[in-house]
mmCIF file of C-alpha atoms in Angstrom:
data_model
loop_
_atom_site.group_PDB
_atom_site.id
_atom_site.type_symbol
_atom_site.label_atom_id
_atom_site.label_comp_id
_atom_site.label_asym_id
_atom_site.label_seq_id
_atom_site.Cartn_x
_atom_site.Cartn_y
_atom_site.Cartn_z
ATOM 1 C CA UNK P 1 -9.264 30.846 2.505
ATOM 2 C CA UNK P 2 -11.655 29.618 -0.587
ATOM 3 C CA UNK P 3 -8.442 28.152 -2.282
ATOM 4 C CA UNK P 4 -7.564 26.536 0.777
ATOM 5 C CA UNK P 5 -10.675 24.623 1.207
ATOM 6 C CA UNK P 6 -10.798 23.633 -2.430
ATOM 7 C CA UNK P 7 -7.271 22.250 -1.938
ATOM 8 C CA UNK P 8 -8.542 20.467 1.200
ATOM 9 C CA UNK P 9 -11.353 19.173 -0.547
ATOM 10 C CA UNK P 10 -9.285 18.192 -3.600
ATOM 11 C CA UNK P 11 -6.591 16.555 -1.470
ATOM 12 C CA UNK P 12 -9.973 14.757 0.506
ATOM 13 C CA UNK P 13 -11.013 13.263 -3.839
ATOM 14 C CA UNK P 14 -7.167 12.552 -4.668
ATOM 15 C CA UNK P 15 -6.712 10.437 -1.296
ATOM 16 C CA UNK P 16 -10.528 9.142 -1.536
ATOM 17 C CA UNK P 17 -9.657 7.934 -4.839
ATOM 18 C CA UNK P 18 -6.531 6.404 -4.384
ATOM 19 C CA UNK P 19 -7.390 3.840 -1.613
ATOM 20 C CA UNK P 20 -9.761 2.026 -3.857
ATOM 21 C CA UNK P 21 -6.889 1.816 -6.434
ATOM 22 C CA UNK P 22 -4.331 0.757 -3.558
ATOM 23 C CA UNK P 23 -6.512 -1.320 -1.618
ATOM 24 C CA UNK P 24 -7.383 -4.233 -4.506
ATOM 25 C CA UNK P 25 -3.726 -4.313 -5.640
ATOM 26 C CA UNK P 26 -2.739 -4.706 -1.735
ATOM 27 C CA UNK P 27 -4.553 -7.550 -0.981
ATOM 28 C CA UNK P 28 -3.753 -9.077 -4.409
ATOM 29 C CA UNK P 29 0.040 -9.099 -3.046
ATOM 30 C CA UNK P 30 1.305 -11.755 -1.132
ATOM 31 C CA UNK P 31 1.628 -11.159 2.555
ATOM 32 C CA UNK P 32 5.543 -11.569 4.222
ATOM 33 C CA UNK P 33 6.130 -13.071 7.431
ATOM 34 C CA UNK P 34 6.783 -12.330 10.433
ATOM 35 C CA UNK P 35 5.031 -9.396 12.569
ATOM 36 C CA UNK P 36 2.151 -7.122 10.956
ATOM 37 C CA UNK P 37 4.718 -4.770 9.700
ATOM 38 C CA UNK P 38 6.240 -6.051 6.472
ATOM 39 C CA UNK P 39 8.897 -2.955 5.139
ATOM 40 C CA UNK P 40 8.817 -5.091 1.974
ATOM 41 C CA UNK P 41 4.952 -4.920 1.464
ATOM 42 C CA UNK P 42 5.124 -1.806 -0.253
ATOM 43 C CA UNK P 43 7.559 -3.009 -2.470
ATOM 44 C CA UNK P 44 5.845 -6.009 -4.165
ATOM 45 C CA UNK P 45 2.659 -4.137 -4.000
ATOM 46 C CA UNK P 46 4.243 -2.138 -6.103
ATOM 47 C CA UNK P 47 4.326 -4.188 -8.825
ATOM 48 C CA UNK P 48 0.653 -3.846 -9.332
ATOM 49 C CA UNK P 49 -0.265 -0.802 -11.540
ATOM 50 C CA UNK P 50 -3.423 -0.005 -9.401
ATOM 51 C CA UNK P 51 -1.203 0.805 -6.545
ATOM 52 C CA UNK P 52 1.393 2.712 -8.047
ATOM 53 C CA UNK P 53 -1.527 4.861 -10.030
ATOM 54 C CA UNK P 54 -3.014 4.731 -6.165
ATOM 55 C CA UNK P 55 0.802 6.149 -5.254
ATOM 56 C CA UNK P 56 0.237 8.744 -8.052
ATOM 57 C CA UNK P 57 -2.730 10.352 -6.685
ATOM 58 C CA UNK P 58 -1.537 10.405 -3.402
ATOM 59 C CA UNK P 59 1.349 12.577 -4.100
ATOM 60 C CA UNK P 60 -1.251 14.435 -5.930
ATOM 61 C CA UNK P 61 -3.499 14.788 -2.233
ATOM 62 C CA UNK P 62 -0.336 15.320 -0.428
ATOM 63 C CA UNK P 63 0.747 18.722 -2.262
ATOM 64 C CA UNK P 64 -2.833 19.721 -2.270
ATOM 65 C CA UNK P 65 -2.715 18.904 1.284
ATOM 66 C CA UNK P 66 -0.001 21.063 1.942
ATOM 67 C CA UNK P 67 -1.334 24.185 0.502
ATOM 68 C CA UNK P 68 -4.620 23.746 2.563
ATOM 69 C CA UNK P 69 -2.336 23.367 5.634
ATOM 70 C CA UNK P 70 -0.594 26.614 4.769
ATOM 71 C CA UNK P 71 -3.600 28.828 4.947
ATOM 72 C CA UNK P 72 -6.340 27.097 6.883
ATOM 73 C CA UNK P 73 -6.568 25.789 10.733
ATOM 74 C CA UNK P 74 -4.992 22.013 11.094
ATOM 75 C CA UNK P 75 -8.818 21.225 13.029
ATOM 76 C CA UNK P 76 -10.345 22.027 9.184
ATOM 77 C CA UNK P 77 -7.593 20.166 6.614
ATOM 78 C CA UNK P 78 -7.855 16.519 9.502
ATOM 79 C CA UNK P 79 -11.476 16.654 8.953
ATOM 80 C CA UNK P 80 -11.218 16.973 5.441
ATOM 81 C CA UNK P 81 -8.991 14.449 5.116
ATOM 82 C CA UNK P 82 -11.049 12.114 7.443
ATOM 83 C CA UNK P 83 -13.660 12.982 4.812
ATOM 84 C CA UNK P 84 -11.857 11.282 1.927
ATOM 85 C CA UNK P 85 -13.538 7.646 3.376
ATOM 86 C CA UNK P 86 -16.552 9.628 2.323
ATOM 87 C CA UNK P 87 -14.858 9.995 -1.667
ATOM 88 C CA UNK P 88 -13.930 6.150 -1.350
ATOM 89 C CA UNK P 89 -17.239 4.792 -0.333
ATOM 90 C CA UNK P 90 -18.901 6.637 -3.637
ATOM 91 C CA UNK P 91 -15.972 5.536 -5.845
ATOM 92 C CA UNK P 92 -16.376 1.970 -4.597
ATOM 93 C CA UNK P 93 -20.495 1.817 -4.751
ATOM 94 C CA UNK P 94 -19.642 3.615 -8.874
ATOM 95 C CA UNK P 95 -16.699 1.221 -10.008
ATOM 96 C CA UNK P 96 -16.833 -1.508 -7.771
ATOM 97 C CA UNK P 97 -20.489 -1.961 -7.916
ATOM 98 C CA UNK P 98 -20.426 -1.937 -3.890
ATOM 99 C CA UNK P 99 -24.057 -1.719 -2.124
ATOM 100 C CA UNK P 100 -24.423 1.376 0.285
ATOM 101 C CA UNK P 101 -26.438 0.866 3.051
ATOM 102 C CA UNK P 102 -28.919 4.027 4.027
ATOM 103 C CA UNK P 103 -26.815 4.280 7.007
ATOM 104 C CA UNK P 104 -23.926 4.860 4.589
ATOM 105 C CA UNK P 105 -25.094 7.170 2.835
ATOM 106 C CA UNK P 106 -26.529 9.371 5.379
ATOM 107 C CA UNK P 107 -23.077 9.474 6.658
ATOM 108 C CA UNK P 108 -21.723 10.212 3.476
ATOM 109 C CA UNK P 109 -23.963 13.308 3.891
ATOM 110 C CA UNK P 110 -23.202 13.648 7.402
ATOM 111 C CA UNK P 111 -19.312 14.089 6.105
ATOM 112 C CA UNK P 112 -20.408 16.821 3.701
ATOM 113 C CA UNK P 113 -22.863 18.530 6.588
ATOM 114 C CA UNK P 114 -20.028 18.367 8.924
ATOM 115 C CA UNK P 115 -17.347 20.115 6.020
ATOM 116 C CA UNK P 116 -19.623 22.746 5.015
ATOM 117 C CA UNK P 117 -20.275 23.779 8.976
ATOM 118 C CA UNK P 118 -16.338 23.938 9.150
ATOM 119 C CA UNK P 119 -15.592 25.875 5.917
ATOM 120 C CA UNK P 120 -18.196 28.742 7.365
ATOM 121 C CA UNK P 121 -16.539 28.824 10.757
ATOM 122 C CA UNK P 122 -13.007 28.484 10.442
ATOM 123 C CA UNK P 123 -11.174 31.258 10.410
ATOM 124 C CA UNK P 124 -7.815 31.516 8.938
ATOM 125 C CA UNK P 125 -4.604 29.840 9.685
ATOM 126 C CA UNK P 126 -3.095 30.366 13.177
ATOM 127 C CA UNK P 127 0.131 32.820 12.918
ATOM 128 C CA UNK P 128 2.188 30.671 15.618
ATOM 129 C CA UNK P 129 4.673 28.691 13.951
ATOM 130 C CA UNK P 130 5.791 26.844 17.030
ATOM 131 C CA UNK P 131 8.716 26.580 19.269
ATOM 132 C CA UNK P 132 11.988 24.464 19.050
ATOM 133 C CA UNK P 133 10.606 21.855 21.911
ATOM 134 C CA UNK P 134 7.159 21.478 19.346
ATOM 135 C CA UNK P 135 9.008 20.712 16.541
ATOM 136 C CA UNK P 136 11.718 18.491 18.255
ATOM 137 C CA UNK P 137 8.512 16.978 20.239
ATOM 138 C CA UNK P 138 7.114 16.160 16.479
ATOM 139 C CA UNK P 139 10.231 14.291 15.509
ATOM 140 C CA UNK P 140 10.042 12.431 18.726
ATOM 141 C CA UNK P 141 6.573 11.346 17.834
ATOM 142 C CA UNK P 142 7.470 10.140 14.070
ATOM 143 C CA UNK P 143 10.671 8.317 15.875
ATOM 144 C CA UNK P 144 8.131 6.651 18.517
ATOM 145 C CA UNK P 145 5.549 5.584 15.872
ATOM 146 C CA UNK P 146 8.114 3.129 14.058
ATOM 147 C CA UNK P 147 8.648 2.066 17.551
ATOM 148 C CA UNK P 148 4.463 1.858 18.030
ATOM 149 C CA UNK P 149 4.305 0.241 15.056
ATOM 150 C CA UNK P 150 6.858 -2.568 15.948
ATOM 151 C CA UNK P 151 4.968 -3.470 19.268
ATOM 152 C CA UNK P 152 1.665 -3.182 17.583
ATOM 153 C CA UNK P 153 2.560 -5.668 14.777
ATOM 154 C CA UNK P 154 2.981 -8.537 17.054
ATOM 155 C CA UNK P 155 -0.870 -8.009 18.564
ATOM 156 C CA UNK P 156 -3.598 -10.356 18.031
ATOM 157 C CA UNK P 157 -5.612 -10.253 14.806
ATOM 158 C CA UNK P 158 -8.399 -7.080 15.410
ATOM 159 C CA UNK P 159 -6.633 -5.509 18.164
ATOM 160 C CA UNK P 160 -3.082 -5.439 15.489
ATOM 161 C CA UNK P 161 -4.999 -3.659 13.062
ATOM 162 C CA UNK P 162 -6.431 -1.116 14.964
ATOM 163 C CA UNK P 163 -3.413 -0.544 16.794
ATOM 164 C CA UNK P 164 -1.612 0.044 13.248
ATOM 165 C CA UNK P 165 -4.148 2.025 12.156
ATOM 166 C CA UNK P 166 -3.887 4.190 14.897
ATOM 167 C CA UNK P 167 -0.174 4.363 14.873
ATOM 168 C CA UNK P 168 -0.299 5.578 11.076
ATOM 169 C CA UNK P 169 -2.397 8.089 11.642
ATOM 170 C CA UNK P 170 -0.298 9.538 14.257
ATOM 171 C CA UNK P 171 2.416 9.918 12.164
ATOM 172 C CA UNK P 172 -0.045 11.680 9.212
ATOM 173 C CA UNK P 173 -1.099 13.630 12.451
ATOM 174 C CA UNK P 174 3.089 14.437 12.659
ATOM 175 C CA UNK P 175 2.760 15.532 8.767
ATOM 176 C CA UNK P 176 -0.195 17.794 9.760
ATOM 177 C CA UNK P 177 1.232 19.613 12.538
ATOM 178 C CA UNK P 178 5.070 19.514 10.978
ATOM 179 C CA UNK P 179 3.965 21.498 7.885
ATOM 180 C CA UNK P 180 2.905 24.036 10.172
ATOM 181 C CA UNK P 181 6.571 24.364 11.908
ATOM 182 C CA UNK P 182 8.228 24.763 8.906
ATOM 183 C CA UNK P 183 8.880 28.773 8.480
ATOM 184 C CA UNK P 184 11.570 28.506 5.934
ATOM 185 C CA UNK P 185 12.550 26.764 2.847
ATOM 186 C CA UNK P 186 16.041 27.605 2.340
ATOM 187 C CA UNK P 187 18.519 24.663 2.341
ATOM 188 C CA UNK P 188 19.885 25.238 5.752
ATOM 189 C CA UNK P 189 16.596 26.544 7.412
ATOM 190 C CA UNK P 190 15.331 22.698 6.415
ATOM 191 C CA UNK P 191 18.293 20.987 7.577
ATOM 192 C CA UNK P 192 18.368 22.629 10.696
ATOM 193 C CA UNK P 193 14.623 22.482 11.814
ATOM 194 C CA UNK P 194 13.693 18.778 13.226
ATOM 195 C CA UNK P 195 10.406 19.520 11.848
ATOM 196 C CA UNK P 196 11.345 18.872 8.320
ATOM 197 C CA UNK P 197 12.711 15.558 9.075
ATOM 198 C CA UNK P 198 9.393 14.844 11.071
ATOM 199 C CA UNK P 199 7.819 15.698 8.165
ATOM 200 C CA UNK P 200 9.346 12.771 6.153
ATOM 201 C CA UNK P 201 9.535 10.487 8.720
ATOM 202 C CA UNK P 202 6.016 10.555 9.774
ATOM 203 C CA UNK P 203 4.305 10.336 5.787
ATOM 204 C CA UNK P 204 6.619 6.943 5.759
ATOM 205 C CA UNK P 205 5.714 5.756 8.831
ATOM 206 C CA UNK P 206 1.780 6.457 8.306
ATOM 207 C CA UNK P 207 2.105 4.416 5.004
ATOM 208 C CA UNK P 208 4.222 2.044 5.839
ATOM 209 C CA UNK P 209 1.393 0.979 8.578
ATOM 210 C CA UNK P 210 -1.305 1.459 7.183
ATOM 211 C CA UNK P 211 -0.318 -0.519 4.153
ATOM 212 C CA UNK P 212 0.343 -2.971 6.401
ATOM 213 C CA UNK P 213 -2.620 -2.895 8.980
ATOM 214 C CA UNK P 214 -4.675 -3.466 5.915
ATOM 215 C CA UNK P 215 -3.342 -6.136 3.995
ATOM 216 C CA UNK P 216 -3.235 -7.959 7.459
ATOM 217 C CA UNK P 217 -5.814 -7.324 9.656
ATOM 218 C CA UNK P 218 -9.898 -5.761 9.975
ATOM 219 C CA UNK P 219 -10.507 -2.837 7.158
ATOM 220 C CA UNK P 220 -12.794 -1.072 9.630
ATOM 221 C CA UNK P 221 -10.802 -1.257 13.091
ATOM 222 C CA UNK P 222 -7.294 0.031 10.798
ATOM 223 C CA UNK P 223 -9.335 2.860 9.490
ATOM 224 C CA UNK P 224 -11.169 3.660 12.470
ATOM 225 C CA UNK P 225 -7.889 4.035 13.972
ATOM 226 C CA UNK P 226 -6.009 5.851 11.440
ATOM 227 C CA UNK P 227 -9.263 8.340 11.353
ATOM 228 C CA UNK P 228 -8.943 8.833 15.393
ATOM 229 C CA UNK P 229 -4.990 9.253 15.151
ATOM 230 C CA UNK P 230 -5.046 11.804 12.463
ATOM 231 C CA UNK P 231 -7.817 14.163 13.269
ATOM 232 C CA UNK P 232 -7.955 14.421 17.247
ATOM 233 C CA UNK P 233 -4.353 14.885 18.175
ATOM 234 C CA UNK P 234 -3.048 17.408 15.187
ATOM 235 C CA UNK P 235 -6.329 19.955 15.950
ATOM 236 C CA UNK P 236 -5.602 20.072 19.331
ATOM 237 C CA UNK P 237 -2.281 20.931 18.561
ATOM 238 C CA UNK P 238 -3.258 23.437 16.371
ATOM 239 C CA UNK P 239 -5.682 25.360 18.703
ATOM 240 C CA UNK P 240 -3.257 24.787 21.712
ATOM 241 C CA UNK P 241 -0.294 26.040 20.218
ATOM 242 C CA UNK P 242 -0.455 27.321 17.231
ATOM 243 C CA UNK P 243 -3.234 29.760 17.295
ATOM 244 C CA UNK P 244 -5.622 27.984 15.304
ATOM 245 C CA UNK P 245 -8.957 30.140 16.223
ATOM 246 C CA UNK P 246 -12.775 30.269 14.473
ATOM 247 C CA UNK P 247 -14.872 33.146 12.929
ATOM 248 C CA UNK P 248 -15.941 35.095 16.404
ATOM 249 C CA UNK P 249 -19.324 33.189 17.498
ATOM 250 C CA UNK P 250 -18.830 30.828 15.544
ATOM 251 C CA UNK P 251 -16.794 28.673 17.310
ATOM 252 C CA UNK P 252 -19.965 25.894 18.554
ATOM 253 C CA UNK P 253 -20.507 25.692 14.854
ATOM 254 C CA UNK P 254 -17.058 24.584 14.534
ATOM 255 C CA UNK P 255 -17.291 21.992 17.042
ATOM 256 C CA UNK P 256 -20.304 20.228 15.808
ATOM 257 C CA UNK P 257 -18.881 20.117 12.364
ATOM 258 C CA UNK P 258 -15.681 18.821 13.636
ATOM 259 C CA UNK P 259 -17.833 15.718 14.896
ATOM 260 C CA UNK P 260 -19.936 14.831 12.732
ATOM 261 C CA UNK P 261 -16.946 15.103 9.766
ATOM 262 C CA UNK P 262 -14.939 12.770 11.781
ATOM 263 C CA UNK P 263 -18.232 10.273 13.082
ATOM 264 C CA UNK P 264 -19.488 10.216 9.634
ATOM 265 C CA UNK P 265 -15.988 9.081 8.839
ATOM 266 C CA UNK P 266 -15.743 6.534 11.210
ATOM 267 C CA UNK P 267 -19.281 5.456 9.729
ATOM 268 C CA UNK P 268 -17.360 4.538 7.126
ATOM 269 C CA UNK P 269 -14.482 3.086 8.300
ATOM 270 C CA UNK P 270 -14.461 -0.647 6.186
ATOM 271 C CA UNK P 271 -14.370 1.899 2.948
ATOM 272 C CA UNK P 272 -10.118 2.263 4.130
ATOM 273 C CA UNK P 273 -10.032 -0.919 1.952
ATOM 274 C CA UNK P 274 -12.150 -2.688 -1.205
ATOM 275 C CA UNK P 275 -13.975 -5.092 -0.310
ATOM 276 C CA UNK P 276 -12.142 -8.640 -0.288
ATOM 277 C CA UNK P 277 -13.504 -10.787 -2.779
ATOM 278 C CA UNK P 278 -12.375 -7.660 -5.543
ATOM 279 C CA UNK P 279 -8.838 -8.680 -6.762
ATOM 280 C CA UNK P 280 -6.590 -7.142 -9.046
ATOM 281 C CA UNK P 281 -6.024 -8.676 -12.624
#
């Protein structure tokens, strides 16, 4: 349980971290045409260190990430990971000299209120590991979020980048709840369970919009979304299928946590991106 919320909390810094790095050399690459989603965004971004540094830390969050998911309820790992906004917002006021607002960093506190209330009354990981139709429902979902994403690319301005927003953080939402249906690691027990291949397909999906929602679109509504898509649906899948449970009595303490991880987040939603006027070199 302790090493599981350190990894949750580490994978919370590595992610934190990473969108400052990712975020200046995004909007220092030249946007493509066409609708919001741009599959060759990532690669000229690319070509700026900051982002492929960013990409290193990331992979970094993710295997964190996935030892927190392994021994600690889905509800506890999404708010943590909501929580790296909270990482990203301190980075950016230390190296990128960006003003906090009170409001800011009371929510930055909020985020670590909310955490600490979930560490004491989570319990440990749910023992369901979910039936064929959940994990052939999860590959549905990564499927349907390319197709989300396509639809949502070719909204107006504000509405486009929430709407991508949202749609990536369904399919880290996928990621969450597909490590979870994953009971064996053998060759064939991966090729045979659809979860696996939700598993991939939704971590491409989620950054293939997101990187796009923000070099296109409002920092705040992407991030809001992406917050909302990742958190909500994944813990509810957790508790409603795959016995993700509290301490006993401790379960209103979990709740309130839960919130005020994910509206302290939301607080600080424009941190999903530097601010605009810092470029990369």
């Amino acid at each position: 349980m302790i090493l599981g919320m350190l990894c949750a909390l580490g994978s919370a810094v590595s992610y934190g971290t990473a969108t400052v790095l990712q975020a200046v050399a995004t909007r220092a690459t030249a946007p493509g045409g066409g609708s919001g989603v741009d599959p060759r965004l990532m690669m000229r971004a690319m070509r700026q260190w900051r982002y492929v540094a960013g990409l290193g830390l990331d992979g970094l969050g993710f295997l964190l990430e996935l030892v927190a998911l392994r021994s600690l309820p889905i509800y506890v790992v999404g708010a943590a990971l909501a929580a790296s906004l909270a990482v990203t917002a301190v980075v950016a006021s230390w190296a990128l000299r960006v003003r906090l607002s009170r409001v800011e960093w009371l929510a930055v506190g909020t985020v670590c209120g909310g955490l600490a209330m979930l560490g004491l009354a989570s319990g440990a990981e749910g023992a369901g590991t979910g039936s064929m139709a959940l994990r052939v429902g999860a590959l549905c979902t990564a499927v349907g979020v390319f197709l989300f994403g396509a639809v949502a690319g070719r909204l107006p301005g504000r509405a486009r980048a929430a709407a991508l927003g949202l749609g990536a953080g369904i399919g880290f939402g996928v990621v969450e709840v597909s490590v979870r249906l994953v009971d064996g690691l053998s060759p064939g027990a991966l090729l045979a369970n659809p979860a696996a291949y939700a598993l991939l397909l939704g971590s491409v999906a989620g950054f293939l919009l997101l990187t796009s929602a923000l070099q296109r679109g409002s920092v705040t509504a992407a991030t809001a979304g992406m917050v909302i898509g990742e958190t909500l649906g994944p813990a509810w899948v957790g508790v409603q299928w795959l016995g993700d449970r509290t301490r006993e009595g401790l379960m209103p303490l979990a709740v309130v946590g839960f919130v005020l991880a994910v509206a302290g987040a939301l607080v600080l939603a424009r941190f999903g991106e530097a601010p605009e006027d810092q470029t990369a070199e």
